[in-house]
Amino acid sequence: MRASGFKPHLHACTVLLNALVKDKLTDMVWKVYKKMVKVGVVANVHVFNVLIHACCKSGDAEKAEKFLTEMELDGVFPDLFTFNTLISLYCKKGMHYEALSVQDRMETAGISPDIVTYNSLIYAYSREGRMREAMMLFKEIKDAVPNNVTYTTLIDGYCRLNDLESALSLRYSMADKGIYPTVVTYNSILRKLCEGGRIRDANKLLTELGERNIEPDNVTCNTLINAYCKIGDMASALKVKDKMIGAGLKLDQFTYKALIHGFCKARDMKCAKEYLFSMLSAGFPPSYCTYSWFVDVHCVHQKEEEIIKLPDEFVRKGLCVDVSLYRALIRRFCKREKVDCAKKIFGLMKEKGISGDSVIYTSLAYAQWKSGNVSVASDLLDEMYKRRLMITLKLYRSFCASFAGDDKILGLFWSHVVDRNLMSKNTLKDLQ
């Protein structure tokens, strides 16, 4: 088109940009826009709205503000969609003050907010726990009708502040207005009931959900499963799990984690392992926290040898054994000052041809240092240096948080680490 001397049509450019945004090809959006400007295509409000929407998708508030400034300099006036997108972006980024300030700009521009605007602003207040202001804005809504999103946002806000009474009052109020709760509304209330140990009331709410023909989702089921696991009622937790599968829902990472934790608390390690293996087979990698529960239970019952054999059980089940399993076990044994167990796992790991990472070496070195084996700790740090395994800022902060009560010992250890050049200049600079 350009070779023939034709300038691209503005509408065609807008359609192209919009398609790129939908496909999340943000970098391509900026390239196309630059080419548009270069060939003399003058952007209108629709083009700028697409660009700001792209910023919203990518979470780039700074770029969105630049486009807004560019609009104003080009004499293009923002419309309702522009302001709503900006508010949504600010809320997404947790920039609630900026989101609320957009309302003033709208008034200055003579643009009346719609229910989308109000919902976003109410969300901003609710997320900050400013329910008084959220309710004031709710009562001030004009030329718009509060909808399900409005009420659900307010209900969730009250639940987050532990004000279940106000949340329930709003639920009845929305029903009076002919607006019925969705599963998202119920999930907020259900979560708060379960957190307060009100399982009976939670089940009543679940019955009501069924009477309204509202299908529970993963969040609903996981909330109940987690609540039952916390009180040790594994039979009820498994019943909910079975209903979940019967409803066509799939167990997710949270489901497995809750059930594993529940069985570990109940000291039923056979079932805990079964769900651990199922979790891995389903493609969900367990976290350090999940493996820690296994280590803790076995240590309490002085059955450390059983958990040391866990990698072999993985192999027998046909599961992949990688460094993440060894890392988690070594970290937890070191945390519990079971240095001999950590050393055994480290030896087994090396026998399998798996190389340790910075977390493993640092955990072992600090455990040895803390137990008085300074020379062994130094050897481990020397090996780290030879393998160019550096201690990152993230690892440093994680250790400081994990061993918060060891200030004096930890301080000496870090000095030893710095002397061995195991922290980069940038990391040391960030620590100053």
Short mmCIF file of C-alpha atoms in Angstrom, two decimals:
data_model
loop_
_atom_site.label_atom_id
_atom_site.label_comp_id
_atom_site.label_asym_id
_atom_site.label_seq_id
_atom_site.Cartn_x
_atom_site.Cartn_y
_atom_site.Cartn_z
CA MET A 1 0.00 0.00 0.00
CA ARG A 2 2.78 2.41 0.98
CA ALA A 3 4.80 1.45 -2.13
CA SER A 4 1.83 2.48 -4.29
CA GLY A 5 1.70 5.88 -2.60
CA PHE A 6 -1.49 5.19 -0.64
CA LYS A 7 -1.87 6.14 3.00
CA PRO A 8 -3.43 3.45 5.26
CA HIS A 9 -7.07 4.12 6.16
CA LEU A 10 -7.65 5.17 9.78
CA HIS A 11 -10.46 2.66 10.31
CA ALA A 12 -8.35 -0.20 8.93
CA CYS A 13 -5.51 0.78 11.29
CA THR A 14 -7.91 0.84 14.25
CA VAL A 15 -9.25 -2.63 13.39
CA LEU A 16 -5.68 -3.97 13.07
CA LEU A 17 -4.59 -2.47 16.40
CA ASN A 18 -7.68 -3.83 18.12
CA ALA A 19 -7.02 -7.34 16.76
CA LEU A 20 -3.42 -7.19 17.99
CA VAL A 21 -4.58 -6.14 21.47
CA LYS A 22 -7.06 -9.03 21.60
CA ASP A 23 -4.25 -11.43 20.68
CA LYS A 24 -2.04 -9.84 23.40
CA LEU A 25 0.60 -8.86 20.84
CA THR A 26 1.39 -5.64 22.70
CA ASP A 27 4.87 -5.07 21.24
CA MET A 28 3.41 -5.32 17.75
CA VAL A 29 0.75 -2.74 18.71
CA TRP A 30 3.44 -0.15 19.48
CA LYS A 31 5.32 -0.93 16.23
CA VAL A 32 2.17 -0.58 14.11
CA TYR A 33 1.25 2.68 15.85
CA LYS A 34 4.74 4.13 15.22
CA LYS A 35 4.44 3.24 11.52
CA MET A 36 0.99 4.87 11.42
CA VAL A 37 2.40 8.12 12.80
CA LYS A 38 5.38 7.91 10.43
CA VAL A 39 3.19 7.66 7.31
CA GLY A 40 0.97 10.53 8.47
CA VAL A 41 -2.09 8.73 9.88
CA VAL A 42 -3.65 11.03 12.49
CA ALA A 43 -5.00 9.09 15.47
CA ASN A 44 -8.52 9.78 16.73
CA VAL A 45 -10.13 8.93 20.08
CA HIS A 46 -10.84 5.34 18.97
CA VAL A 47 -7.17 4.69 18.17
CA PHE A 48 -6.05 6.17 21.49
CA ASN A 49 -8.67 4.09 23.31
CA VAL A 50 -7.25 0.94 21.74
CA LEU A 51 -3.72 1.99 22.74
CA ILE A 52 -4.75 2.73 26.34
CA HIS A 53 -6.65 -0.56 26.41
CA ALA A 54 -3.40 -2.28 25.34
CA CYS A 55 -1.67 -0.58 28.28
CA CYS A 56 -4.40 -1.89 30.56
CA LYS A 57 -3.86 -5.43 29.26
CA SER A 58 -0.10 -5.21 29.81
CA GLY A 59 -0.40 -3.29 33.10
CA ASP A 60 1.66 -0.33 31.85
CA ALA A 61 0.22 2.70 33.66
CA GLU A 62 3.12 4.97 32.70
CA LYS A 63 2.63 4.40 28.97
CA ALA A 64 -1.14 4.90 29.33
CA GLU A 65 -0.53 8.31 30.92
CA LYS A 66 1.82 9.22 28.05
CA PHE A 67 -0.90 8.39 25.52
CA LEU A 68 -3.39 10.48 27.50
CA THR A 69 -0.99 13.43 27.39
CA GLU A 70 -0.45 12.85 23.67
CA MET A 71 -4.22 12.88 23.15
CA GLU A 72 -4.59 16.21 24.90
CA LEU A 73 -1.68 17.74 22.96
CA ASP A 74 -3.25 16.57 19.68
CA GLY A 75 -6.58 18.10 20.65
CA VAL A 76 -8.28 14.69 20.95
CA PHE A 77 -10.72 14.63 23.86
CA PRO A 78 -10.94 11.50 26.04
CA ASP A 79 -14.38 9.89 26.19
CA LEU A 80 -16.13 7.66 28.73
CA PHE A 81 -14.32 4.54 27.46
CA THR A 82 -10.94 6.27 27.87
CA PHE A 83 -11.61 7.18 31.49
CA ASN A 84 -13.12 3.79 32.36
CA THR A 85 -10.09 2.01 30.90
CA LEU A 86 -7.74 4.23 32.90
CA ILE A 87 -9.67 3.59 36.12
CA SER A 88 -9.59 -0.15 35.43
CA LEU A 89 -5.83 -0.02 34.82
CA TYR A 90 -5.14 1.92 38.02
CA CYS A 91 -7.26 -0.51 40.05
CA LYS A 92 -5.47 -3.46 38.47
CA LYS A 93 -2.12 -1.94 39.50
CA GLY A 94 -3.31 -1.13 43.02
CA MET A 95 -3.02 2.61 42.24
CA HIS A 96 -6.31 3.37 43.93
CA TYR A 97 -5.61 7.05 44.61
CA GLU A 98 -4.94 7.61 40.91
CA ALA A 99 -8.12 5.70 40.03
CA LEU A 100 -10.18 7.93 42.29
CA SER A 101 -8.57 11.10 40.88
CA VAL A 102 -9.78 10.16 37.38
CA GLN A 103 -13.34 10.89 38.53
CA ASP A 104 -12.39 14.56 39.02
CA ARG A 105 -10.94 14.68 35.51
CA MET A 106 -14.19 13.22 34.16
CA GLU A 107 -16.22 15.94 35.87
CA THR A 108 -13.88 18.61 34.47
CA ALA A 109 -14.34 17.11 30.99
CA GLY A 110 -18.13 17.13 31.46
CA ILE A 111 -18.45 13.34 31.15
CA SER A 112 -20.95 11.57 33.38
CA PRO A 113 -19.83 8.23 34.87
CA ASP A 114 -21.74 5.05 34.01
CA ILE A 115 -22.12 1.90 36.15
CA VAL A 116 -18.75 0.60 34.88
CA THR A 117 -17.09 3.74 36.27
CA TYR A 118 -18.88 3.44 39.60
CA ASN A 119 -18.07 -0.27 39.88
CA SER A 120 -14.37 0.35 39.29
CA LEU A 121 -14.23 3.19 41.82
CA ILE A 122 -16.18 1.18 44.40
CA TYR A 123 -13.71 -1.64 43.80
CA ALA A 124 -10.82 0.78 44.46
CA TYR A 125 -12.33 1.92 47.78
CA SER A 126 -13.21 -1.65 48.79
CA ARG A 127 -9.72 -2.96 48.10
CA GLU A 128 -8.30 -0.27 50.38
CA GLY A 129 -10.79 -1.24 53.09
CA ARG A 130 -12.50 2.15 52.83
CA MET A 131 -16.02 0.77 52.97
CA ARG A 132 -17.53 3.99 54.31
CA GLU A 133 -16.42 5.86 51.17
CA ALA A 134 -17.45 2.90 48.99
CA MET A 135 -20.97 2.98 50.44
CA MET A 136 -21.16 6.78 50.10
CA LEU A 137 -20.31 6.47 46.41
CA PHE A 138 -22.82 3.62 46.09
CA LYS A 139 -25.58 5.83 47.53
CA GLU A 140 -24.56 8.71 45.24
CA ILE A 141 -24.96 6.66 42.03
CA LYS A 142 -27.06 8.64 39.57
CA ASP A 143 -28.09 8.07 35.97
CA ALA A 144 -26.96 4.44 36.39
CA VAL A 145 -28.39 1.31 37.98
CA PRO A 146 -26.29 -0.76 40.44
CA ASN A 147 -25.85 -4.29 39.15
CA ASN A 148 -24.58 -7.64 40.36
CA VAL A 149 -20.96 -6.51 40.10
CA THR A 150 -21.66 -3.47 42.28
CA TYR A 151 -23.19 -5.50 45.10
CA THR A 152 -20.66 -8.33 44.86
CA THR A 153 -17.77 -5.85 45.10
CA LEU A 154 -19.26 -4.28 48.23
CA ILE A 155 -20.04 -7.65 49.80
CA ASP A 156 -16.48 -8.84 49.17
CA GLY A 157 -15.15 -5.59 50.66
CA TYR A 158 -17.11 -6.10 53.87
CA CYS A 159 -16.02 -9.75 54.04
CA ARG A 160 -12.39 -8.66 53.80
CA LEU A 161 -12.98 -6.36 56.78
CA ASN A 162 -14.59 -9.23 58.73
CA ASP A 163 -17.91 -7.36 58.70
CA LEU A 164 -20.07 -10.33 57.78
CA GLU A 165 -23.23 -8.68 59.11
CA SER A 166 -22.98 -5.81 56.60
CA ALA A 167 -22.13 -8.26 53.81
CA LEU A 168 -25.21 -10.39 54.54
CA SER A 169 -27.38 -7.27 54.81
CA LEU A 170 -26.30 -6.23 51.30
CA ARG A 171 -27.05 -9.70 49.98
CA TYR A 172 -30.66 -9.43 51.20
CA SER A 173 -30.85 -5.86 49.86
CA MET A 174 -29.81 -6.92 46.36
CA ALA A 175 -32.44 -9.69 46.38
CA ASP A 176 -35.11 -7.11 47.31
CA LYS A 177 -34.09 -5.10 44.24
CA GLY A 178 -34.43 -8.17 42.01
CA ILE A 179 -30.68 -8.57 41.60
CA TYR A 180 -29.65 -12.12 42.43
CA PRO A 181 -26.22 -13.21 43.68
CA THR A 182 -23.89 -15.20 41.44
CA VAL A 183 -21.45 -17.87 42.53
CA VAL A 184 -18.81 -15.12 42.96
CA THR A 185 -21.06 -13.36 45.51
CA TYR A 186 -21.62 -16.58 47.42
CA ASN A 187 -17.91 -17.42 47.37
CA SER A 188 -17.00 -14.20 49.23
CA ILE A 189 -19.50 -14.92 52.01
CA LEU A 190 -18.63 -18.62 52.08
CA ARG A 191 -14.94 -17.83 52.49
CA LYS A 192 -15.62 -15.58 55.46
CA LEU A 193 -17.95 -18.12 57.11
CA CYS A 194 -15.33 -20.85 56.73
CA GLU A 195 -12.55 -18.61 58.04
CA GLY A 196 -14.69 -18.01 61.13
CA GLY A 197 -15.26 -21.74 61.60
CA ARG A 198 -18.98 -21.41 60.84
CA ILE A 199 -19.14 -24.59 58.75
CA ARG A 200 -22.82 -25.20 59.49
CA ASP A 201 -23.76 -21.74 58.16
CA ALA A 202 -21.48 -22.34 55.17
CA ASN A 203 -23.39 -25.54 54.36
CA LYS A 204 -26.71 -23.67 54.64
CA LEU A 205 -25.39 -21.15 52.13
CA LEU A 206 -24.34 -24.01 49.86
CA THR A 207 -27.88 -25.43 50.06
CA GLU A 208 -29.28 -22.02 49.10
CA LEU A 209 -26.87 -21.93 46.18
CA GLY A 210 -28.30 -25.25 44.96
CA GLU A 211 -31.90 -24.07 45.42
CA ARG A 212 -31.15 -21.10 43.15
CA ASN A 213 -29.68 -23.47 40.54
CA ILE A 214 -26.29 -21.78 40.81
CA GLU A 215 -23.48 -24.19 40.02
CA PRO A 216 -20.59 -24.16 42.52
CA ASP A 217 -17.15 -23.56 40.99
CA ASN A 218 -13.63 -24.56 42.04
CA VAL A 219 -13.41 -21.66 44.48
CA THR A 220 -16.63 -22.77 46.24
CA CYS A 221 -15.49 -26.38 46.59
CA ASN A 222 -11.90 -25.53 47.52
CA THR A 223 -13.09 -23.14 50.23
CA LEU A 224 -15.17 -25.89 51.84
CA ILE A 225 -12.49 -28.56 51.41
CA ASN A 226 -9.91 -26.28 53.03
CA ALA A 227 -12.28 -25.52 55.92
CA TYR A 228 -12.92 -29.22 56.59
CA CYS A 229 -9.20 -30.02 56.34
CA LYS A 230 -8.38 -27.33 58.90
CA ILE A 231 -10.72 -28.88 61.49
CA GLY A 232 -9.55 -32.41 60.66
CA ASP A 233 -12.84 -33.58 59.12
CA MET A 234 -11.26 -35.41 56.20
CA ALA A 235 -14.36 -37.52 55.51
CA SER A 236 -16.40 -34.37 54.77
CA ALA A 237 -13.51 -32.89 52.77
CA LEU A 238 -13.44 -36.00 50.58
CA LYS A 239 -17.22 -35.87 50.11
CA VAL A 240 -16.93 -32.32 48.76
CA LYS A 241 -14.05 -33.46 46.55
CA ASP A 242 -16.21 -36.27 45.14
CA LYS A 243 -19.11 -33.86 44.52
CA MET A 244 -16.67 -31.53 42.80
CA ILE A 245 -15.60 -34.27 40.39
CA GLY A 246 -19.23 -35.36 39.93
CA ALA A 247 -20.12 -31.81 38.88
CA GLY A 248 -17.50 -31.96 36.13
CA LEU A 249 -14.97 -29.78 37.94
CA LYS A 250 -11.30 -30.69 37.99
CA LEU A 251 -9.11 -30.73 41.08
CA ASP A 252 -6.60 -27.89 40.92
CA GLN A 253 -3.38 -27.11 42.77
CA PHE A 254 -5.27 -25.57 45.70
CA THR A 255 -7.47 -28.68 46.10
CA TYR A 256 -4.50 -31.02 46.26
CA LYS A 257 -2.60 -28.72 48.62
CA ALA A 258 -5.55 -28.48 51.04
CA LEU A 259 -6.09 -32.27 51.07
CA ILE A 260 -2.38 -33.00 51.55
CA HIS A 261 -2.20 -30.52 54.43
CA GLY A 262 -5.34 -32.02 55.97
CA PHE A 263 -4.00 -35.58 55.84
CA CYS A 264 -0.61 -34.45 57.20
CA LYS A 265 -2.39 -32.78 60.15
CA ALA A 266 -4.38 -35.99 60.68
CA ARG A 267 -1.07 -37.95 60.55
CA ASP A 268 -2.48 -40.07 57.72
CA MET A 269 0.72 -40.07 55.68
CA LYS A 270 -0.43 -42.85 53.36
CA CYS A 271 -3.31 -40.72 52.04
CA ALA A 272 -1.14 -37.59 52.06
CA LYS A 273 1.38 -39.34 49.80
CA GLU A 274 -1.36 -40.64 47.50
CA TYR A 275 -2.57 -37.08 46.91
CA LEU A 276 1.01 -35.85 46.52
CA PHE A 277 1.57 -38.41 43.76
CA SER A 278 -1.82 -37.57 42.19
CA MET A 279 -0.93 -33.88 42.29
CA LEU A 280 2.31 -34.53 40.41
CA SER A 281 0.57 -36.84 37.91
CA ALA A 282 -1.97 -34.06 37.24
CA GLY A 283 0.90 -31.72 36.34
CA PHE A 284 0.89 -29.53 39.48
CA PRO A 285 4.34 -29.06 41.06
CA PRO A 286 4.19 -29.09 44.89
CA SER A 287 5.65 -26.07 46.65
CA TYR A 288 8.32 -25.98 49.36
CA CYS A 289 5.49 -25.55 51.85
CA THR A 290 3.84 -28.82 50.75
CA TYR A 291 7.04 -30.85 51.12
CA SER A 292 7.68 -29.16 54.48
CA TRP A 293 4.53 -30.71 55.94
CA PHE A 294 5.86 -34.18 55.12
CA VAL A 295 9.25 -33.45 56.68
CA ASP A 296 7.68 -31.93 59.80
CA VAL A 297 5.35 -34.88 60.47
CA HIS A 298 8.13 -37.45 60.00
CA CYS A 299 10.49 -35.46 62.22
CA VAL A 300 7.89 -35.18 65.01
CA HIS A 301 7.49 -38.98 64.96
CA GLN A 302 11.26 -39.51 64.57
CA LYS A 303 10.77 -41.25 61.22
CA GLU A 304 13.20 -39.15 59.22
CA GLU A 305 14.46 -42.20 57.30
CA GLU A 306 11.03 -42.60 55.69
CA ILE A 307 11.05 -39.12 54.19
CA ILE A 308 14.65 -39.61 53.01
CA LYS A 309 13.30 -42.48 50.89
CA LEU A 310 10.66 -40.22 49.25
CA PRO A 311 12.69 -39.66 46.03
CA ASP A 312 12.89 -43.46 45.57
CA GLU A 313 9.11 -43.69 45.97
CA PHE A 314 8.79 -41.08 43.21
CA VAL A 315 10.88 -43.27 40.91
CA ARG A 316 8.81 -46.38 41.72
CA LYS A 317 5.65 -44.43 40.85
CA GLY A 318 7.20 -43.41 37.52
CA LEU A 319 7.37 -39.75 38.54
CA CYS A 320 10.14 -37.39 37.53
CA VAL A 321 12.61 -36.59 40.31
CA ASP A 322 14.32 -33.25 39.80
CA VAL A 323 16.26 -30.79 41.92
CA SER A 324 13.08 -29.14 43.29
CA LEU A 325 12.25 -32.20 45.45
CA TYR A 326 15.76 -32.46 46.88
CA ARG A 327 15.90 -28.70 47.39
CA ALA A 328 12.67 -28.67 49.42
CA LEU A 329 13.69 -31.63 51.61
CA ILE A 330 17.20 -30.28 52.25
CA ARG A 331 15.88 -26.79 53.05
CA ARG A 332 13.36 -28.11 55.55
CA PHE A 333 15.77 -30.50 57.27
CA CYS A 334 18.26 -27.64 57.57
CA LYS A 335 15.55 -25.39 59.00
CA ARG A 336 14.75 -28.07 61.60
CA GLU A 337 18.51 -28.42 62.30
CA LYS A 338 18.51 -32.04 61.12
CA VAL A 339 21.87 -31.59 59.39
CA ASP A 340 22.67 -35.31 59.11
CA CYS A 341 19.39 -35.96 57.26
CA ALA A 342 20.04 -33.02 54.92
CA LYS A 343 23.56 -34.40 54.22
CA LYS A 344 22.13 -37.83 53.41
CA ILE A 345 19.68 -36.40 50.88
CA PHE A 346 22.44 -34.23 49.41
CA GLY A 347 24.59 -37.35 48.94
CA LEU A 348 21.73 -39.29 47.34
CA MET A 349 21.04 -36.36 45.02
CA LYS A 350 24.65 -36.28 43.82
CA GLU A 351 24.60 -40.07 43.31
CA LYS A 352 21.66 -39.54 40.93
CA GLY A 353 23.77 -37.05 38.95
CA ILE A 354 21.66 -34.07 40.00
CA SER A 355 23.60 -30.87 40.72
CA GLY A 356 22.69 -28.69 43.67
CA ASP A 357 21.76 -25.04 43.21
CA SER A 358 22.44 -21.90 45.25
CA VAL A 359 19.52 -22.58 47.60
CA ILE A 360 20.74 -26.10 48.44
CA TYR A 361 24.36 -25.09 49.03
CA THR A 362 23.45 -22.00 51.06
CA SER A 363 21.00 -24.02 53.20
CA LEU A 364 23.60 -26.71 53.92
CA ALA A 365 26.38 -24.19 54.53
CA TYR A 366 24.30 -22.18 56.99
CA ALA A 367 23.09 -25.33 58.81
CA GLN A 368 26.71 -26.45 59.23
CA TRP A 369 27.78 -22.94 60.27
CA LYS A 370 25.00 -22.75 62.86
CA SER A 371 25.88 -26.17 64.30
CA GLY A 372 29.51 -25.08 64.74
CA ASN A 373 31.03 -26.87 61.73
CA VAL A 374 32.56 -23.71 60.27
CA SER A 375 35.18 -25.54 58.18
CA VAL A 376 32.50 -27.73 56.52
CA ALA A 377 30.40 -24.62 55.84
CA SER A 378 33.45 -22.91 54.30
CA ASP A 379 34.09 -25.91 52.04
CA LEU A 380 30.50 -25.76 50.78
CA LEU A 381 30.83 -22.03 50.08
CA ASP A 382 34.12 -22.67 48.25
CA GLU A 383 32.35 -25.26 46.10
CA MET A 384 29.64 -22.68 45.36
CA TYR A 385 32.32 -20.25 44.20
CA LYS A 386 33.94 -22.86 41.95
CA ARG A 387 30.56 -23.61 40.36
CA ARG A 388 29.71 -19.88 40.11
CA LEU A 389 26.56 -20.32 42.22
CA MET A 390 25.76 -16.81 43.43
CA ILE A 391 23.53 -15.70 46.29
CA THR A 392 20.87 -13.44 44.82
CA LEU A 393 18.96 -10.67 46.55
CA LYS A 394 15.85 -12.87 46.59
CA LEU A 395 17.73 -15.74 48.25
CA TYR A 396 19.31 -13.38 50.78
CA ARG A 397 15.93 -11.91 51.77
CA SER A 398 14.32 -15.35 51.92
CA PHE A 399 17.02 -16.56 54.33
CA CYS A 400 16.78 -13.47 56.50
CA ALA A 401 13.00 -13.96 56.78
CA SER A 402 13.30 -17.70 57.43
CA PHE A 403 15.95 -17.30 60.15
CA ALA A 404 14.75 -13.98 61.56
CA GLY A 405 15.75 -14.94 65.12
CA ASP A 406 19.37 -15.69 64.19
CA ASP A 407 20.52 -12.10 63.60
CA LYS A 408 24.00 -12.44 65.14
CA ILE A 409 24.88 -15.85 63.64
CA LEU A 410 23.34 -14.92 60.29
CA GLY A 411 25.29 -11.65 60.19
CA LEU A 412 28.59 -13.51 60.63
CA PHE A 413 27.56 -16.02 57.98
CA TRP A 414 26.76 -13.28 55.44
CA SER A 415 30.14 -11.65 56.12
CA HIS A 416 31.76 -15.00 55.32
CA VAL A 417 29.69 -15.19 52.12
CA VAL A 418 30.73 -11.69 51.01
CA ASP A 419 34.42 -12.48 51.69
CA ARG A 420 34.10 -15.37 49.24
CA ASN A 421 32.62 -13.12 46.53
CA LEU A 422 29.35 -15.04 46.41
CA MET A 423 27.27 -11.90 46.02
CA SER A 424 27.37 -9.72 42.92
CA LYS A 425 28.16 -6.01 43.11
CA ASN A 426 24.56 -5.19 42.19
CA THR A 427 23.23 -7.39 45.02
CA LEU A 428 25.59 -5.76 47.53
CA LYS A 429 24.57 -2.34 46.24
CA ASP A 430 20.88 -3.19 46.75
CA LEU A 431 21.64 -4.27 50.33
CA GLN A 432 23.22 -0.93 51.26
#
